[in-house]
GROMACS .gro file of C-alpha atoms in nm:
model
  357
    1MET     CA    1  -0.610   7.970  -1.034
    2SER     CA    2  -0.444   7.629  -1.058
    3THR     CA    3  -0.067   7.592  -1.065
    4PRO     CA    4   0.115   7.414  -1.353
    5ASP     CA    5   0.179   7.115  -1.128
    6GLU     CA    6  -0.190   7.081  -1.047
    7THR     CA    7  -0.277   7.107  -1.417
    8ALA     CA    8  -0.031   6.829  -1.502
    9VAL     CA    9  -0.175   6.606  -1.231
   10GLU     CA   10  -0.526   6.667  -1.359
   11MET     CA   11  -0.421   6.578  -1.715
   12VAL     CA   12  -0.269   6.252  -1.592
   13ARG     CA   13  -0.594   6.165  -1.416
   14ARG     CA   14  -0.791   6.220  -1.736
   15GLN     CA   15  -0.564   5.986  -1.935
   16GLN     CA   16  -0.698   5.646  -2.035
   17PRO     CA   17  -0.558   5.379  -1.801
   18CYS     CA   18  -0.356   5.084  -1.929
   19LEU     CA   19  -0.586   4.787  -1.978
   20ASN     CA   20  -0.317   4.552  -1.849
   21CYS     CA   21  -0.188   4.713  -1.528
   22GLY     CA   22  -0.414   5.016  -1.481
   23ALA     CA   23  -0.137   5.280  -1.489
   24PRO     CA   24  -0.222   5.612  -1.664
   25LEU     CA   25  -0.117   5.614  -2.030
   26LEU     CA   26   0.114   5.902  -2.118
   27GLY     CA   27   0.192   5.789  -2.473
   28GLU     CA   28   0.155   5.503  -2.718
   29PHE     CA   29   0.308   5.256  -2.469
   30CYS     CA   30   0.252   5.200  -2.098
   31TYR     CA   31   0.552   5.318  -1.896
   32GLN     CA   32   0.474   5.059  -1.627
   33CYS     CA   33   0.436   4.730  -1.818
   34GLY     CA   34   0.527   4.825  -2.177
   35GLN     CA   35   0.197   4.717  -2.335
   36PRO     CA   36   0.108   4.924  -2.646
   37LYS     CA   37  -0.200   5.141  -2.637
   38LYS     CA   38  -0.317   5.010  -2.975
   39GLY     CA   39  -0.411   4.645  -2.998
   40MET     CA   40  -0.499   4.418  -3.287
   41ILE     CA   41  -0.875   4.465  -3.241
   42ARG     CA   42  -0.931   4.777  -3.456
   43HIS     CA   43  -1.011   4.876  -3.812
   44LEU     CA   44  -0.817   4.699  -4.088
   45PRO     CA   45  -0.683   5.018  -4.256
   46GLY     CA   46  -0.510   5.114  -3.931
   47LEU     CA   47  -0.344   4.770  -3.907
   48ILE     CA   48  -0.226   4.790  -4.269
   49ALA     CA   49  -0.086   5.139  -4.213
   50ASP     CA   50   0.109   5.026  -3.905
   51PHE     CA   51   0.240   4.722  -4.092
   52LEU     CA   52   0.364   4.931  -4.385
   53ASP     CA   53   0.522   5.179  -4.147
   54SER     CA   54   0.710   4.900  -3.967
   55ALA     CA   55   0.818   4.743  -4.297
   56LEU     CA   56   0.944   5.071  -4.440
   57ASN     CA   57   1.124   5.151  -4.117
   58LEU     CA   58   1.295   4.809  -4.122
   59ASP     CA   59   1.395   4.855  -4.486
   60THR     CA   60   1.537   5.200  -4.409
   61ARG     CA   61   1.743   5.069  -4.121
   62THR     CA   62   1.864   4.777  -4.330
   63LEU     CA   63   1.982   4.999  -4.614
   64ARG     CA   64   2.138   5.238  -4.365
   65THR     CA   65   2.327   4.945  -4.211
   66LEU     CA   66   2.442   4.747  -4.516
   67GLY     CA   67   2.623   5.041  -4.677
   68PRO     CA   68   2.862   5.110  -4.386
   69LEU     CA   69   2.892   4.738  -4.318
   70LEU     CA   70   3.046   4.689  -4.661
   71THR     CA   71   3.242   5.011  -4.712
   72LYS     CA   72   3.326   5.159  -4.368
   73PRO     CA   73   3.542   4.929  -4.150
   74GLY     CA   74   3.466   4.963  -3.782
   75PHE     CA   75   3.200   5.229  -3.836
   76LEU     CA   76   2.900   5.034  -3.706
   77SER     CA   77   3.084   4.918  -3.393
   78ASN     CA   78   3.199   5.271  -3.310
   79GLU     CA   79   2.847   5.403  -3.370
   80TYR     CA   80   2.706   5.139  -3.135
   81PHE     CA   81   2.962   5.226  -2.866
   82ALA     CA   82   2.874   5.596  -2.906
   83GLY     CA   83   2.510   5.520  -2.826
   84ARG     CA   84   2.368   5.566  -3.177
   85ARG     CA   85   2.194   5.228  -3.195
   86THR     CA   86   1.833   5.280  -3.304
   87ARG     CA   87   1.916   5.396  -3.656
   88TYR     CA   88   2.093   5.067  -3.741
   89VAL     CA   89   2.000   4.699  -3.730
   90THR     CA   90   2.110   4.544  -3.402
   91PRO     CA   91   2.439   4.345  -3.423
   92LEU     CA   92   2.290   4.006  -3.336
   93ARG     CA   93   1.994   4.042  -3.572
   94LEU     CA   94   2.228   4.164  -3.845
   95TYR     CA   95   2.456   3.863  -3.804
   96LEU     CA   96   2.170   3.612  -3.798
   97PHE     CA   97   2.015   3.766  -4.108
   98MET     CA   98   2.341   3.781  -4.306
   99SER     CA   99   2.465   3.435  -4.204
  100VAL     CA  100   2.140   3.256  -4.287
  101LEU     CA  101   2.110   3.445  -4.617
  102ALA     CA  102   2.472   3.376  -4.715
  103PHE     CA  103   2.469   3.004  -4.638
  104LEU     CA  104   2.127   2.963  -4.794
  105MET     CA  105   2.259   3.117  -5.114
  106VAL     CA  106   2.571   2.897  -5.104
  107SER     CA  107   2.360   2.583  -5.057
  108ILE     CA  108   2.134   2.683  -5.347
  109VAL     CA  109   2.409   2.751  -5.599
  110THR     CA  110   2.644   2.468  -5.494
  111PRO     CA  111   2.631   2.202  -5.769
  112VAL     CA  112   2.579   1.854  -5.627
  113ARG     CA  113   2.562   1.547  -5.845
  114ASP     CA  114   2.358   1.253  -5.727
  115GLY     CA  115   2.525   0.918  -5.781
  116ARG     CA  116   2.802   0.697  -5.659
  117ASP     CA  117   3.090   0.880  -5.829
  118ASN     CA  118   3.044   1.223  -5.673
  119GLY     CA  119   3.386   1.289  -5.525
  120PHE     CA  120   3.272   1.230  -5.166
  121HIS     CA  121   3.374   0.892  -5.026
  122VAL     CA  122   3.387   0.755  -4.673
  123SER     CA  123   3.554   0.417  -4.623
  124VAL     CA  124   3.408   0.221  -4.335
  125GLY     CA  125   3.427  -0.135  -4.459
  126ASP     CA  126   3.141  -0.334  -4.604
  127ARG     CA  127   2.853  -0.106  -4.708
  128SER     CA  128   2.578  -0.342  -4.603
  129ALA     CA  129   2.687  -0.354  -4.241
  130PRO     CA  130   2.670   0.021  -4.167
  131ALA     CA  131   2.318   0.044  -4.299
  132GLU     CA  132   2.202  -0.233  -4.071
  133ALA     CA  133   2.393  -0.088  -3.776
  134GLY     CA  134   2.259   0.260  -3.835
  135LEU     CA  135   1.896   0.161  -3.882
  136ALA     CA  136   1.887  -0.073  -3.584
  137VAL     CA  137   2.114   0.118  -3.347
  138THR     CA  138   1.840   0.233  -3.111
  139ASP     CA  139   1.704  -0.118  -3.069
  140ALA     CA  140   2.057  -0.251  -3.033
  141VAL     CA  141   2.140  -0.012  -2.750
  142ALA     CA  142   1.825  -0.118  -2.570
  143GLU     CA  143   1.921  -0.482  -2.625
  144ARG     CA  144   2.264  -0.413  -2.480
  145GLN     CA  145   2.112  -0.261  -2.167
  146ARG     CA  146   1.892  -0.566  -2.121
  147ALA     CA  147   2.187  -0.796  -2.180
  148ARG     CA  148   2.392  -0.624  -1.911
  149GLU     CA  149   2.151  -0.740  -1.646
  150GLY     CA  150   2.274  -1.098  -1.688
  151ARG     CA  151   2.635  -1.010  -1.771
  152ALA     CA  152   2.926  -0.897  -1.556
  153PRO     CA  153   3.013  -0.530  -1.609
  154GLU     CA  154   3.372  -0.606  -1.710
  155THR     CA  155   3.256  -0.829  -1.994
  156VAL     CA  156   3.135  -0.526  -2.187
  157PRO     CA  157   3.447  -0.396  -2.365
  158GLU     CA  158   3.507  -0.025  -2.396
  159ALA     CA  159   3.614   0.137  -2.722
  160ASP     CA  160   3.869   0.418  -2.739
  161LEU     CA  161   3.788   0.720  -2.951
  162VAL     CA  162   4.080   0.666  -3.187
  163VAL     CA  163   4.006   0.685  -3.559
  164THR     CA  164   4.196   0.444  -3.786
  165PRO     CA  165   4.209   0.475  -4.166
  166ASP     CA  166   4.203   0.102  -4.240
  167ASN     CA  167   3.941  -0.156  -4.168
  168PRO     CA  168   4.118  -0.470  -4.049
  169ASN     CA  169   3.792  -0.662  -4.033
  170PRO     CA  170   3.616  -0.649  -4.371
  171GLY     CA  171   3.241  -0.685  -4.358
  172ARG     CA  172   3.204  -0.488  -4.035
  173VAL     CA  173   3.223  -0.121  -3.935
  174SER     CA  174   3.562  -0.038  -3.786
  175ILE     CA  175   3.627   0.322  -3.693
  176PHE     CA  176   3.725   0.292  -3.325
  177ASN     CA  177   4.073   0.150  -3.259
  178THR     CA  178   4.124  -0.199  -3.407
  179THR     CA  179   3.803  -0.345  -3.266
  180PRO     CA  180   3.491  -0.309  -3.481
  181TRP     CA  181   3.225  -0.089  -3.324
  182HIS     CA  182   2.899  -0.258  -3.238
  183PRO     CA  183   2.612  -0.107  -3.037
  184VAL     CA  184   2.582  -0.419  -2.820
  185ASP     CA  185   2.915  -0.603  -2.819
  186ASN     CA  186   3.156  -0.309  -2.849
  187PRO     CA  187   2.988   0.027  -2.790
  188VAL     CA  188   3.152   0.357  -2.714
  189ARG     CA  189   3.143   0.417  -2.340
  190VAL     CA  190   3.221   0.732  -2.145
  191ALA     CA  191   3.207   0.669  -1.770
  192TRP     CA  192   3.073   1.008  -1.663
  193LEU     CA  193   2.791   1.016  -1.921
  194GLY     CA  194   2.581   0.742  -1.763
  195GLU     CA  195   2.349   0.501  -1.940
  196THR     CA  196   2.130   0.764  -2.103
  197GLY     CA  197   2.424   0.967  -2.230
  198ASN     CA  198   2.605   0.661  -2.365
  199ALA     CA  199   2.288   0.540  -2.535
  200TRP     CA  200   2.252   0.880  -2.704
  201LEU     CA  201   2.622   0.878  -2.803
  202ASN     CA  202   2.606   0.532  -2.960
  203THR     CA  203   2.287   0.629  -3.142
  204LYS     CA  204   2.475   0.921  -3.295
  205VAL     CA  205   2.770   0.694  -3.383
  206GLY     CA  206   2.538   0.453  -3.559
  207MET     CA  207   2.369   0.732  -3.752
  208LEU     CA  208   2.709   0.878  -3.841
  209ILE     CA  209   2.821   0.548  -3.990
  210PHE     CA  210   2.496   0.489  -4.174
  211ASN     CA  211   2.465   0.844  -4.308
  212SER     CA  212   2.826   0.850  -4.428
  213ILE     CA  213   2.727   0.569  -4.663
  214GLU     CA  214   2.404   0.743  -4.762
  215ALA     CA  215   2.600   1.063  -4.833
  216ASN     CA  216   2.795   0.877  -5.101
  217LYS     CA  217   2.469   0.785  -5.271
  218HIS     CA  218   2.274   1.108  -5.213
  219PRO     CA  219   2.520   1.392  -5.146
  220ALA     CA  220   2.258   1.663  -5.192
  221LYS     CA  221   2.096   1.564  -4.864
  222PHE     CA  222   2.431   1.580  -4.683
  223VAL     CA  223   2.526   1.919  -4.831
  224ALA     CA  224   2.189   2.064  -4.731
  225ALA     CA  225   2.231   1.937  -4.375
  226MET     CA  226   2.585   2.073  -4.350
  227PHE     CA  227   2.491   2.421  -4.468
  228SER     CA  228   2.187   2.423  -4.239
  229VAL     CA  229   2.407   2.389  -3.928
  230ALA     CA  230   2.695   2.608  -4.052
  231PRO     CA  231   2.543   2.934  -3.919
  232GLN     CA  232   2.500   2.774  -3.577
  233THR     CA  233   2.864   2.660  -3.587
  234LEU     CA  234   2.986   3.014  -3.652
  235LEU     CA  235   2.752   3.144  -3.384
  236MET     CA  236   2.915   2.909  -3.131
  237ILE     CA  237   3.263   3.026  -3.238
  238LEU     CA  238   3.169   3.393  -3.198
  239PRO     CA  239   3.200   3.406  -2.815
  240ILE     CA  240   3.542   3.239  -2.839
  241PHE     CA  241   3.652   3.492  -3.100
  242ALA     CA  242   3.533   3.774  -2.873
  243LEU     CA  243   3.735   3.620  -2.591
  244LEU     CA  244   4.041   3.628  -2.817
  245LEU     CA  245   3.985   3.998  -2.877
  246LYS     CA  246   3.950   4.047  -2.502
  247LEU     CA  247   4.284   3.874  -2.439
  248PHE     CA  248   4.476   4.048  -2.717
  249PHE     CA  249   4.341   4.392  -2.622
  250ILE     CA  250   4.325   4.339  -2.246
  251PHE     CA  251   4.498   4.671  -2.169
  252LYS     CA  252   4.226   4.863  -2.353
  253ARG     CA  253   3.997   4.792  -2.056
  254ARG     CA  254   3.695   4.726  -2.276
  255LEU     CA  255   3.407   4.511  -2.160
  256TYR     CA  256   3.361   4.163  -2.306
  257MET     CA  257   3.031   4.269  -2.461
  258GLU     CA  258   3.214   4.538  -2.661
  259HIS     CA  259   3.441   4.273  -2.811
  260LEU     CA  260   3.135   4.059  -2.883
  261ILE     CA  261   2.978   4.349  -3.073
  262VAL     CA  262   3.298   4.379  -3.280
  263ALA     CA  263   3.289   4.005  -3.348
  264LEU     CA  264   2.926   4.020  -3.461
  265HIS     CA  265   2.991   4.308  -3.699
  266SER     CA  266   3.306   4.141  -3.838
  267HIS     CA  267   3.127   3.816  -3.906
  268SER     CA  268   2.832   3.999  -4.055
  269PHE     CA  269   3.073   4.161  -4.300
  270LEU     CA  270   3.227   3.821  -4.382
  271CYS     CA  271   2.883   3.676  -4.452
  272LEU     CA  272   2.797   3.974  -4.671
  273ALA     CA  273   3.125   3.933  -4.860
  274ILE     CA  274   3.057   3.561  -4.912
  275LEU     CA  275   2.709   3.644  -5.039
  276LEU     CA  276   2.846   3.899  -5.287
  277LEU     CA  277   3.118   3.661  -5.409
  278VAL     CA  278   2.859   3.387  -5.467
  279LEU     CA  279   2.636   3.629  -5.658
  280LEU     CA  280   2.930   3.751  -5.868
  281ASN     CA  281   3.026   3.394  -5.956
  282GLN     CA  282   2.667   3.326  -6.057
  283VAL     CA  283   2.668   3.636  -6.278
  284ALA     CA  284   2.990   3.513  -6.440
  285SER     CA  285   2.834   3.173  -6.510
  286TRP     CA  286   2.517   3.329  -6.655
  287THR     CA  287   2.709   3.567  -6.882
  288GLY     CA  288   2.995   3.336  -6.980
  289THR     CA  289   2.955   3.403  -7.352
  290TRP     CA  290   2.958   3.782  -7.320
  291PRO     CA  291   3.290   3.946  -7.409
  292VAL     CA  292   3.333   4.200  -7.126
  293VAL     CA  293   3.117   4.094  -6.833
  294PRO     CA  294   3.323   3.787  -6.720
  295TRP     CA  295   3.639   4.000  -6.715
  296LEU     CA  296   3.465   4.271  -6.514
  297VAL     CA  297   3.317   4.017  -6.272
  298GLY     CA  298   3.660   3.858  -6.227
  299LEU     CA  299   3.804   4.200  -6.144
  300LEU     CA  300   3.531   4.257  -5.885
  301VAL     CA  301   3.590   3.915  -5.730
  302PHE     CA  302   3.963   3.990  -5.704
  303ALA     CA  303   3.891   4.331  -5.549
  304MET     CA  304   3.650   4.180  -5.296
  305SER     CA  305   3.899   3.906  -5.205
  306CYS     CA  306   4.160   4.173  -5.132
  307TRP     CA  307   3.912   4.395  -4.949
  308ILE     CA  308   3.813   4.127  -4.694
  309PRO     CA  309   4.144   4.110  -4.498
  310LEU     CA  310   4.209   4.482  -4.551
  311TYR     CA  311   3.864   4.566  -4.415
  312LEU     CA  312   3.917   4.357  -4.101
  313LEU     CA  313   4.261   4.512  -4.043
  314ILE     CA  314   4.132   4.868  -4.079
  315ALA     CA  315   3.833   4.791  -3.856
  316GLN     CA  316   4.065   4.661  -3.584
  317LYS     CA  317   4.279   4.975  -3.617
  318ARG     CA  318   3.982   5.214  -3.595
  319ILE     CA  319   3.809   5.037  -3.306
  320TYR     CA  320   4.105   4.969  -3.076
  321ARG     CA  321   4.314   5.271  -3.183
  322GLN     CA  322   4.663   5.122  -3.169
  323GLY     CA  323   4.960   5.176  -3.398
  324TRP     CA  324   4.978   5.003  -3.735
  325LEU     CA  325   5.269   4.780  -3.629
  326MET     CA  326   5.096   4.651  -3.315
  327THR     CA  327   4.762   4.627  -3.495
  328GLY     CA  328   4.915   4.423  -3.778
  329PHE     CA  329   5.093   4.188  -3.539
  330LYS     CA  330   4.778   4.121  -3.337
  331PHE     CA  331   4.574   4.088  -3.655
  332VAL     CA  332   4.801   3.808  -3.782
  333CYS     CA  333   4.804   3.628  -3.446
  334ILE     CA  334   4.426   3.647  -3.408
  335GLY     CA  335   4.386   3.530  -3.768
  336ILE     CA  336   4.600   3.221  -3.709
  337VAL     CA  337   4.415   3.121  -3.391
  338TYR     CA  338   4.079   3.191  -3.551
  339THR     CA  339   4.166   2.977  -3.854
  340VAL     CA  340   4.243   2.684  -3.623
  341LEU     CA  341   3.916   2.737  -3.436
  342LEU     CA  342   3.719   2.765  -3.760
  343SER     CA  343   3.876   2.445  -3.898
  344PHE     CA  344   3.793   2.258  -3.579
  345GLY     CA  345   3.440   2.393  -3.588
  346MET     CA  346   3.391   2.289  -3.950
  347VAL     CA  347   3.510   1.935  -3.871
  348LEU     CA  348   3.258   1.917  -3.588
  349ASN     CA  349   3.002   2.061  -3.826
  350LEU     CA  350   3.078   1.784  -4.076
  351PHE     CA  351   3.036   1.506  -3.821
  352TRP     CA  352   2.724   1.664  -3.673
  353ALA     CA  353   2.570   1.692  -4.018
  354LEU     CA  354   2.639   1.323  -4.083
  355ALA     CA  355   2.493   1.226  -3.745
  356SER     CA  356   2.181   1.440  -3.794
  357LEU     CA  357   2.068   1.346  -4.144
   0.00000   0.00000   0.00000
């Protein structure tokens, strides 16, 4: 009579081997390489059933995540730290989904008028010069590099990155110091960037100047570009915000990744709140003639505006478990620093959008 161990070994031998690595399959996935037992080459009804199962599972997790994200401050982060992760959408995927959805909705509903008098103006001197400089900047940089071969290095002036509001030389583009920028005669030069880096930088400067003029004529294109890079801007600020949490709560001895999870959930909530505020404003505009709905929508907008800072404060209290006085003090300090970082990021976002149109 065989022992239980011998029976188990015999069952393993009878299992179908993995087609990728040859290890015995003990379930739907190979424990050695991770390849699934079922491939795409099978009957169509089975593929449709698996697709519907995955879709319904994703929808269930999404609904299970969005509720606490909106109404339970700090709940998702504490659940993640407790090891209950599978039942909710992962923090990074949740943030990417909410940020793209929120900014897409904002870009769709933002009214933009096409024309010269649109409220967005950039003064850079004569409007014919920037267009020529922007369109020909790549060729001009190449011309400058060829010209340097027969010119002493010190004859190529360097421009300081100092922005001036006035243009002392009408008819030319003047945004660097008092000397008009020119891709050949007066380019921007950074010594440690090298020729390739400086060529790329001056190309971006030329496109920035040209597109700032085009944005006055066609602001819809500029707004679309700005909102398209806004999620990436917030994503770059996220690690810095997590570092702030690490510094302010250094005695809690939490890992940096824990603070990053908190930052992802906090920003996901902010994106969800922005999305709801945009939708509420749209409802108010659609039902402007109704007697009760605009008042009710206004009340909801006011409640949501109050809930945003209160939510973040309660989440910080529940996650880091400090007293209300210390939590409130750190909340205000982090808010001030974060506002400065966000403003700086949005300025960079503005210039990058102009240079990337």
